[in-house]
Amino acid sequence: MEDLEKNRQDLLDHGFNVINNIYSKEEINNIIDAINKVDTSKDTFRKTKDLFAIRQFLKEIPETISLIFTDNFRSLLQKMIGNNFFVVKSIYFDKPETSNWYVSYHQDLTISVDKKIEIENFGPWTTKHNQYAVQPTIDILENITAIRIHLDDTDENNGALKVIPKSHVKGIYRPEKINWDIETETTCSVKQGGVMLMKPLLLHSSKRTVNNKKRRVIHIEFSNVVLPTSLKWAERLNFN
């Protein structure tokens, strides 16, 4: 594994980092096999010609937990984000070989929770398939770290994320106000078995696929925040 202390500082300073060689080819194939065996007819599954997604991924396919949380991955988590964090969201994205799915620049501004209740400075709310999401206070968003596990080699030709370094420290940064006179853009290419770590407030986008190659990613978010009043994370999973 690479110099994790430097990678950790890069994550804090720039809002993202790429670390390859976290999983072996065999470990990736075992994860893919578990996904391929699942029933895709549930409400938490979204399937179109441009995208196949599984919300609450670790809940829907619990047999992947032991496959994902290997000793190597746990060591990465401990050194990059600490010991007292837990899973708060998990999504699987499969961008097919001929996908025209394009995502413009945005920040990830919502969290998944168990119910809708009135809390000061929380909102707006959305509901999809009985799943509740809300924009929380910014300190909660700043606390989250996302790790994207790549099941395929990914570059700018099959949907690697493009990011604006250091945009995660600028609060709510509306895409229409991006100042390209001072901002730069970086493409985060990741090898199969590698991971990309990022802060949700980092401005990021994804282009269409042009090389006829898949892009399959498991996106897992971690936090150590206890939500206010009786609100709870919808997908909390302790992995220690």
PDB file of C-alpha atoms in Angstrom:
ATOM      1  CA  MET A   1       0.000   0.000   0.000  1.00  0.00           C
ATOM      2  CA  GLU A   2       1.224   3.493  -0.783  1.00  0.00           C
ATOM      3  CA  ASP A   3       2.269   6.197   1.700  1.00  0.00           C
ATOM      4  CA  LEU A   4      -1.033   6.563   3.556  1.00  0.00           C
ATOM      5  CA  GLU A   5       0.026   9.552   5.635  1.00  0.00           C
ATOM      6  CA  LYS A   6       0.669  11.564   2.471  1.00  0.00           C
ATOM      7  CA  ASN A   7      -2.594  10.281   0.981  1.00  0.00           C
ATOM      8  CA  ARG A   8      -4.472  11.297   4.103  1.00  0.00           C
ATOM      9  CA  GLN A   9      -3.068  14.811   3.918  1.00  0.00           C
ATOM     10  CA  ASP A  10      -3.950  15.008   0.221  1.00  0.00           C
ATOM     11  CA  LEU A  11      -7.532  14.029   1.072  1.00  0.00           C
ATOM     12  CA  LEU A  12      -7.760  16.782   3.684  1.00  0.00           C
ATOM     13  CA  ASP A  13      -6.060  19.424   1.513  1.00  0.00           C
ATOM     14  CA  HIS A  14      -7.506  18.652  -1.927  1.00  0.00           C
ATOM     15  CA  GLY A  15     -10.734  16.809  -1.075  1.00  0.00           C
ATOM     16  CA  PHE A  16      -9.853  13.563  -2.857  1.00  0.00           C
ATOM     17  CA  ASN A  17      -7.208  10.905  -3.349  1.00  0.00           C
ATOM     18  CA  VAL A  18      -6.709   7.752  -5.424  1.00  0.00           C
ATOM     19  CA  ILE A  19      -5.067   4.645  -3.962  1.00  0.00           C
ATOM     20  CA  ASN A  20      -4.611   1.596  -6.172  1.00  0.00           C
ATOM     21  CA  ASN A  21      -3.990  -2.072  -5.316  1.00  0.00           C
ATOM     22  CA  ILE A  22      -6.396  -2.343  -2.388  1.00  0.00           C
ATOM     23  CA  TYR A  23      -8.081  -5.481  -3.764  1.00  0.00           C
ATOM     24  CA  SER A  24      -6.706  -8.399  -5.742  1.00  0.00           C
ATOM     25  CA  LYS A  25      -8.236  -9.564  -9.028  1.00  0.00           C
ATOM     26  CA  GLU A  26      -9.716 -12.569  -7.204  1.00  0.00           C
ATOM     27  CA  GLU A  27     -11.285 -10.375  -4.509  1.00  0.00           C
ATOM     28  CA  ILE A  28     -12.872  -8.134  -7.155  1.00  0.00           C
ATOM     29  CA  ASN A  29     -14.237 -11.162  -9.029  1.00  0.00           C
ATOM     30  CA  ASN A  30     -15.794 -12.487  -5.808  1.00  0.00           C
ATOM     31  CA  ILE A  31     -17.575  -9.160  -5.246  1.00  0.00           C
ATOM     32  CA  ILE A  32     -18.821  -9.099  -8.857  1.00  0.00           C
ATOM     33  CA  ASP A  33     -20.070 -12.698  -8.570  1.00  0.00           C
ATOM     34  CA  ALA A  34     -22.082 -11.818  -5.442  1.00  0.00           C
ATOM     35  CA  ILE A  35     -23.666  -8.841  -7.210  1.00  0.00           C
ATOM     36  CA  ASN A  36     -24.515 -10.860 -10.308  1.00  0.00           C
ATOM     37  CA  LYS A  37     -26.476 -13.403  -8.248  1.00  0.00           C
ATOM     38  CA  VAL A  38     -28.889 -10.873  -6.708  1.00  0.00           C
ATOM     39  CA  ASP A  39     -32.578 -10.383  -7.590  1.00  0.00           C
ATOM     40  CA  THR A  40     -32.783  -6.956  -9.296  1.00  0.00           C
ATOM     41  CA  SER A  41     -36.561  -6.481  -9.077  1.00  0.00           C
ATOM     42  CA  LYS A  42     -36.656  -4.581  -5.757  1.00  0.00           C
ATOM     43  CA  ASP A  43     -37.534  -0.881  -5.364  1.00  0.00           C
ATOM     44  CA  THR A  44     -33.976  -0.080  -4.317  1.00  0.00           C
ATOM     45  CA  PHE A  45     -32.707  -1.225  -7.716  1.00  0.00           C
ATOM     46  CA  ARG A  46     -32.712   1.191 -10.646  1.00  0.00           C
ATOM     47  CA  LYS A  47     -32.105  -0.239 -14.096  1.00  0.00           C
ATOM     48  CA  THR A  48     -32.050   1.660 -17.396  1.00  0.00           C
ATOM     49  CA  LYS A  49     -30.028   1.351 -20.589  1.00  0.00           C
ATOM     50  CA  ASP A  50     -27.595   3.944 -19.213  1.00  0.00           C
ATOM     51  CA  LEU A  51     -27.314   2.943 -15.557  1.00  0.00           C
ATOM     52  CA  PHE A  52     -27.856   0.103 -13.109  1.00  0.00           C
ATOM     53  CA  ALA A  53     -27.817   1.250  -9.489  1.00  0.00           C
ATOM     54  CA  ILE A  54     -28.480  -0.418  -6.140  1.00  0.00           C
ATOM     55  CA  ARG A  55     -29.355   1.881  -3.246  1.00  0.00           C
ATOM     56  CA  GLN A  56     -28.625   0.674   0.290  1.00  0.00           C
ATOM     57  CA  PHE A  57     -26.199  -1.718  -1.349  1.00  0.00           C
ATOM     58  CA  LEU A  58     -24.745  -3.330   1.786  1.00  0.00           C
ATOM     59  CA  LYS A  59     -28.243  -3.943   3.176  1.00  0.00           C
ATOM     60  CA  GLU A  60     -29.490  -5.414  -0.084  1.00  0.00           C
ATOM     61  CA  ILE A  61     -26.469  -7.676  -0.650  1.00  0.00           C
ATOM     62  CA  PRO A  62     -25.087  -8.331   2.873  1.00  0.00           C
ATOM     63  CA  GLU A  63     -22.878 -11.155   1.620  1.00  0.00           C
ATOM     64  CA  THR A  64     -20.643  -8.480   0.071  1.00  0.00           C
ATOM     65  CA  ILE A  65     -19.759  -7.005   3.485  1.00  0.00           C
ATOM     66  CA  SER A  66     -17.127  -9.631   4.309  1.00  0.00           C
ATOM     67  CA  LEU A  67     -15.826  -9.453   0.725  1.00  0.00           C
ATOM     68  CA  ILE A  68     -15.412  -5.660   0.861  1.00  0.00           C
ATOM     69  CA  PHE A  69     -14.173  -5.227   4.429  1.00  0.00           C
ATOM     70  CA  THR A  70     -10.942  -7.166   3.971  1.00  0.00           C
ATOM     71  CA  ASP A  71      -7.971  -6.688   6.288  1.00  0.00           C
ATOM     72  CA  ASN A  72      -6.397  -4.440   3.657  1.00  0.00           C
ATOM     73  CA  PHE A  73      -9.513  -2.271   3.344  1.00  0.00           C
ATOM     74  CA  ARG A  74      -9.952  -2.037   7.136  1.00  0.00           C
ATOM     75  CA  SER A  75      -6.330  -0.937   7.458  1.00  0.00           C
ATOM     76  CA  LEU A  76      -6.959   1.733   4.830  1.00  0.00           C
ATOM     77  CA  LEU A  77     -10.017   2.990   6.721  1.00  0.00           C
ATOM     78  CA  GLN A  78      -8.205   3.097  10.039  1.00  0.00           C
ATOM     79  CA  LYS A  79      -5.266   5.058   8.648  1.00  0.00           C
ATOM     80  CA  MET A  80      -7.253   7.386   6.399  1.00  0.00           C
ATOM     81  CA  ILE A  81     -10.346   8.242   8.482  1.00  0.00           C
ATOM     82  CA  GLY A  82      -9.869   6.748  11.970  1.00  0.00           C
ATOM     83  CA  ASN A  83     -11.307   4.035  14.197  1.00  0.00           C
ATOM     84  CA  ASN A  84     -14.664   5.444  15.287  1.00  0.00           C
ATOM     85  CA  PHE A  85     -16.387   5.823  11.914  1.00  0.00           C
ATOM     86  CA  PHE A  86     -19.309   3.760  10.604  1.00  0.00           C
ATOM     87  CA  VAL A  87     -21.080   3.305   7.275  1.00  0.00           C
ATOM     88  CA  VAL A  88     -23.931   5.758   6.630  1.00  0.00           C
ATOM     89  CA  LYS A  89     -24.654   5.175   2.915  1.00  0.00           C
ATOM     90  CA  SER A  90     -23.809   2.634   0.243  1.00  0.00           C
ATOM     91  CA  ILE A  91     -24.656   2.626  -3.475  1.00  0.00           C
ATOM     92  CA  TYR A  92     -23.595   0.445  -6.386  1.00  0.00           C
ATOM     93  CA  PHE A  93     -23.244   2.086  -9.811  1.00  0.00           C
ATOM     94  CA  ASP A  94     -22.911   0.083 -13.019  1.00  0.00           C
ATOM     95  CA  LYS A  95     -22.354   2.351 -16.012  1.00  0.00           C
ATOM     96  CA  PRO A  96     -22.720   0.065 -19.073  1.00  0.00           C
ATOM     97  CA  GLU A  97     -20.361  -0.014 -22.043  1.00  0.00           C
ATOM     98  CA  THR A  98     -22.612   2.156 -24.238  1.00  0.00           C
ATOM     99  CA  SER A  99     -23.895   4.517 -21.546  1.00  0.00           C
ATOM    100  CA  ASN A 100     -24.799   8.101 -22.434  1.00  0.00           C
ATOM    101  CA  TRP A 101     -25.259   8.878 -18.731  1.00  0.00           C
ATOM    102  CA  TYR A 102     -23.673  12.250 -18.003  1.00  0.00           C
ATOM    103  CA  VAL A 103     -23.533  13.948 -14.612  1.00  0.00           C
ATOM    104  CA  SER A 104     -22.709  17.631 -14.474  1.00  0.00           C
ATOM    105  CA  TYR A 105     -20.719  19.288 -11.702  1.00  0.00           C
ATOM    106  CA  HIS A 106     -22.365  19.056  -8.287  1.00  0.00           C
ATOM    107  CA  GLN A 107     -21.735  18.501  -4.590  1.00  0.00           C
ATOM    108  CA  ASP A 108     -23.346  15.647  -2.624  1.00  0.00           C
ATOM    109  CA  LEU A 109     -25.488  17.661  -0.241  1.00  0.00           C
ATOM    110  CA  THR A 110     -27.910  15.118   1.254  1.00  0.00           C
ATOM    111  CA  ILE A 111     -27.760  12.279   3.750  1.00  0.00           C
ATOM    112  CA  SER A 112     -30.024   9.213   3.964  1.00  0.00           C
ATOM    113  CA  VAL A 113     -32.101   9.000   7.141  1.00  0.00           C
ATOM    114  CA  ASP A 114     -34.798   6.764   8.633  1.00  0.00           C
ATOM    115  CA  LYS A 115     -37.713   9.231   8.714  1.00  0.00           C
ATOM    116  CA  LYS A 116     -38.814  12.805   8.073  1.00  0.00           C
ATOM    117  CA  ILE A 117     -39.069  15.098  11.078  1.00  0.00           C
ATOM    118  CA  GLU A 118     -38.811  18.847  11.491  1.00  0.00           C
ATOM    119  CA  ILE A 119     -35.318  19.837  12.627  1.00  0.00           C
ATOM    120  CA  GLU A 120     -33.908  23.345  12.538  1.00  0.00           C
ATOM    121  CA  ASN A 121     -31.488  23.910   9.636  1.00  0.00           C
ATOM    122  CA  PHE A 122     -32.290  20.524   8.041  1.00  0.00           C
ATOM    123  CA  GLY A 123     -33.825  20.707   4.583  1.00  0.00           C
ATOM    124  CA  PRO A 124     -34.948  20.478   1.886  1.00  0.00           C
ATOM    125  CA  TRP A 125     -36.236  16.904   2.103  1.00  0.00           C
ATOM    126  CA  THR A 126     -36.762  14.321  -0.634  1.00  0.00           C
ATOM    127  CA  THR A 127     -38.399  10.898  -0.636  1.00  0.00           C
ATOM    128  CA  LYS A 128     -37.779   8.118  -3.173  1.00  0.00           C
ATOM    129  CA  HIS A 129     -39.209   4.628  -2.749  1.00  0.00           C
ATOM    130  CA  ASN A 130     -39.852   5.303   0.955  1.00  0.00           C
ATOM    131  CA  GLN A 131     -36.253   6.379   1.464  1.00  0.00           C
ATOM    132  CA  TYR A 132     -35.738   9.771   3.062  1.00  0.00           C
ATOM    133  CA  ALA A 133     -32.936  12.180   2.232  1.00  0.00           C
ATOM    134  CA  VAL A 134     -32.264  15.625   3.653  1.00  0.00           C
ATOM    135  CA  GLN A 135     -29.658  18.352   3.406  1.00  0.00           C
ATOM    136  CA  PRO A 136     -28.173  18.620   6.912  1.00  0.00           C
ATOM    137  CA  THR A 137     -26.042  21.310   8.500  1.00  0.00           C
ATOM    138  CA  ILE A 138     -22.703  21.776   6.775  1.00  0.00           C
ATOM    139  CA  ASP A 139     -20.652  20.415   9.691  1.00  0.00           C
ATOM    140  CA  ILE A 140     -22.278  17.011   9.152  1.00  0.00           C
ATOM    141  CA  LEU A 141     -21.419  17.069   5.439  1.00  0.00           C
ATOM    142  CA  GLU A 142     -17.837  18.086   6.218  1.00  0.00           C
ATOM    143  CA  ASN A 143     -17.495  15.088   8.532  1.00  0.00           C
ATOM    144  CA  ILE A 144     -18.352  12.505   5.850  1.00  0.00           C
ATOM    145  CA  THR A 145     -15.750  10.677   3.780  1.00  0.00           C
ATOM    146  CA  ALA A 146     -16.775   8.649   0.730  1.00  0.00           C
ATOM    147  CA  ILE A 147     -14.764   5.725  -0.615  1.00  0.00           C
ATOM    148  CA  ARG A 148     -15.417   4.528  -4.150  1.00  0.00           C
ATOM    149  CA  ILE A 149     -14.267   0.960  -4.825  1.00  0.00           C
ATOM    150  CA  HIS A 150     -13.570   0.420  -8.521  1.00  0.00           C
ATOM    151  CA  LEU A 151     -14.464  -2.953 -10.005  1.00  0.00           C
ATOM    152  CA  ASP A 152     -13.124  -1.930 -13.441  1.00  0.00           C
ATOM    153  CA  ASP A 153     -10.257   0.145 -14.798  1.00  0.00           C
ATOM    154  CA  THR A 154     -11.699   3.640 -15.058  1.00  0.00           C
ATOM    155  CA  ASP A 155     -10.463   6.708 -16.897  1.00  0.00           C
ATOM    156  CA  GLU A 156     -11.925   9.750 -18.649  1.00  0.00           C
ATOM    157  CA  ASN A 157     -13.251   7.531 -21.456  1.00  0.00           C
ATOM    158  CA  ASN A 158     -15.619   5.481 -19.276  1.00  0.00           C
ATOM    159  CA  GLY A 159     -16.817   7.858 -16.622  1.00  0.00           C
ATOM    160  CA  ALA A 160     -13.951   8.536 -14.218  1.00  0.00           C
ATOM    161  CA  LEU A 161     -14.900  11.397 -11.925  1.00  0.00           C
ATOM    162  CA  LYS A 162     -13.684  14.855 -12.829  1.00  0.00           C
ATOM    163  CA  VAL A 163     -13.171  17.017  -9.743  1.00  0.00           C
ATOM    164  CA  ILE A 164     -12.280  20.568  -8.784  1.00  0.00           C
ATOM    165  CA  PRO A 165      -9.490  20.296  -6.184  1.00  0.00           C
ATOM    166  CA  LYS A 166     -10.019  22.163  -2.895  1.00  0.00           C
ATOM    167  CA  SER A 167     -13.640  23.013  -3.710  1.00  0.00           C
ATOM    168  CA  HIS A 168     -14.681  21.013  -0.607  1.00  0.00           C
ATOM    169  CA  VAL A 169     -13.469  23.797   1.689  1.00  0.00           C
ATOM    170  CA  LYS A 170     -15.636  26.484   0.082  1.00  0.00           C
ATOM    171  CA  GLY A 171     -18.946  25.533   1.694  1.00  0.00           C
ATOM    172  CA  ILE A 172     -21.989  25.271  -0.557  1.00  0.00           C
ATOM    173  CA  TYR A 173     -20.514  26.012  -3.977  1.00  0.00           C
ATOM    174  CA  ARG A 174     -23.161  26.250  -6.688  1.00  0.00           C
ATOM    175  CA  PRO A 175     -22.034  24.816 -10.037  1.00  0.00           C
ATOM    176  CA  GLU A 176     -23.289  27.831 -11.956  1.00  0.00           C
ATOM    177  CA  LYS A 177     -20.891  29.989  -9.913  1.00  0.00           C
ATOM    178  CA  ILE A 178     -17.732  28.008 -10.622  1.00  0.00           C
ATOM    179  CA  ASN A 179     -15.010  30.510 -11.438  1.00  0.00           C
ATOM    180  CA  TRP A 180     -12.931  28.810 -14.137  1.00  0.00           C
ATOM    181  CA  ASP A 181     -10.469  31.685 -14.048  1.00  0.00           C
ATOM    182  CA  ILE A 182      -9.147  30.332 -10.747  1.00  0.00           C
ATOM    183  CA  GLU A 183     -10.393  26.721 -10.617  1.00  0.00           C
ATOM    184  CA  THR A 184      -8.756  23.688 -12.227  1.00  0.00           C
ATOM    185  CA  GLU A 185     -10.160  20.319 -13.222  1.00  0.00           C
ATOM    186  CA  THR A 186      -8.627  16.903 -12.485  1.00  0.00           C
ATOM    187  CA  THR A 187      -9.636  13.481 -13.837  1.00  0.00           C
ATOM    188  CA  CYS A 188      -9.464  10.728 -11.218  1.00  0.00           C
ATOM    189  CA  SER A 189      -8.435   7.588 -13.100  1.00  0.00           C
ATOM    190  CA  VAL A 190      -8.537   4.461 -10.927  1.00  0.00           C
ATOM    191  CA  LYS A 191      -7.311   0.937 -11.648  1.00  0.00           C
ATOM    192  CA  GLN A 192      -9.493  -2.117 -11.036  1.00  0.00           C
ATOM    193  CA  GLY A 193      -9.141  -2.961  -7.343  1.00  0.00           C
ATOM    194  CA  GLY A 194      -8.227   0.602  -6.442  1.00  0.00           C
ATOM    195  CA  VAL A 195     -10.243   3.171  -4.513  1.00  0.00           C
ATOM    196  CA  MET A 196     -10.969   6.853  -4.728  1.00  0.00           C
ATOM    197  CA  LEU A 197     -11.529   8.714  -1.454  1.00  0.00           C
ATOM    198  CA  MET A 198     -13.399  12.005  -1.554  1.00  0.00           C
ATOM    199  CA  LYS A 199     -15.238  14.548   0.545  1.00  0.00           C
ATOM    200  CA  PRO A 200     -18.895  14.947  -0.522  1.00  0.00           C
ATOM    201  CA  LEU A 201     -18.550  18.739  -0.744  1.00  0.00           C
ATOM    202  CA  LEU A 202     -15.944  18.300  -3.488  1.00  0.00           C
ATOM    203  CA  LEU A 203     -17.396  19.453  -6.811  1.00  0.00           C
ATOM    204  CA  HIS A 204     -17.413  16.450  -9.137  1.00  0.00           C
ATOM    205  CA  SER A 205     -18.849  15.336 -12.482  1.00  0.00           C
ATOM    206  CA  SER A 206     -18.804  12.336 -14.826  1.00  0.00           C
ATOM    207  CA  LYS A 207     -18.794  12.226 -18.636  1.00  0.00           C
ATOM    208  CA  ARG A 208     -20.388   9.775 -21.051  1.00  0.00           C
ATOM    209  CA  THR A 209     -18.709   6.483 -21.936  1.00  0.00           C
ATOM    210  CA  VAL A 210     -16.856   6.540 -25.250  1.00  0.00           C
ATOM    211  CA  ASN A 211     -14.562   3.479 -25.105  1.00  0.00           C
ATOM    212  CA  ASN A 212     -17.158   0.703 -24.830  1.00  0.00           C
ATOM    213  CA  LYS A 213     -15.934  -0.352 -21.372  1.00  0.00           C
ATOM    214  CA  LYS A 214     -17.928  -0.842 -18.186  1.00  0.00           C
ATOM    215  CA  ARG A 215     -17.538   1.337 -15.100  1.00  0.00           C
ATOM    216  CA  ARG A 216     -18.717  -0.445 -11.944  1.00  0.00           C
ATOM    217  CA  VAL A 217     -18.220   1.325  -8.619  1.00  0.00           C
ATOM    218  CA  ILE A 218     -19.272   0.669  -5.018  1.00  0.00           C
ATOM    219  CA  HIS A 219     -19.702   4.015  -3.258  1.00  0.00           C
ATOM    220  CA  ILE A 220     -19.628   3.874   0.573  1.00  0.00           C
ATOM    221  CA  GLU A 221     -19.889   6.881   2.892  1.00  0.00           C
ATOM    222  CA  PHE A 222     -18.523   6.984   6.444  1.00  0.00           C
ATOM    223  CA  SER A 223     -19.244   9.317   9.382  1.00  0.00           C
ATOM    224  CA  ASN A 224     -18.961   9.331  13.169  1.00  0.00           C
ATOM    225  CA  VAL A 225     -21.738  11.872  13.812  1.00  0.00           C
ATOM    226  CA  VAL A 226     -24.788  11.054  15.923  1.00  0.00           C
ATOM    227  CA  LEU A 227     -27.733  12.856  14.311  1.00  0.00           C
ATOM    228  CA  PRO A 228     -29.878  15.252  16.399  1.00  0.00           C
ATOM    229  CA  THR A 229     -33.091  14.354  18.282  1.00  0.00           C
ATOM    230  CA  SER A 230     -34.559  11.000  17.204  1.00  0.00           C
ATOM    231  CA  LEU A 231     -33.225  11.116  13.631  1.00  0.00           C
ATOM    232  CA  LYS A 232     -31.068   8.154  12.614  1.00  0.00           C
ATOM    233  CA  TRP A 233     -28.898   7.255   9.635  1.00  0.00           C
ATOM    234  CA  ALA A 234     -30.883   5.008   7.282  1.00  0.00           C
ATOM    235  CA  GLU A 235     -27.984   2.651   6.616  1.00  0.00           C
ATOM    236  CA  ARG A 236     -25.801   2.772   9.704  1.00  0.00           C
ATOM    237  CA  LEU A 237     -23.434  -0.196   9.775  1.00  0.00           C
ATOM    238  CA  ASN A 238     -20.703  -0.719  12.341  1.00  0.00           C
ATOM    239  CA  PHE A 239     -17.848  -2.611  10.741  1.00  0.00           C
ATOM    240  CA  ASN A 240     -15.301  -2.736  13.586  1.00  0.00           C
TER     241      ASN A 240
END
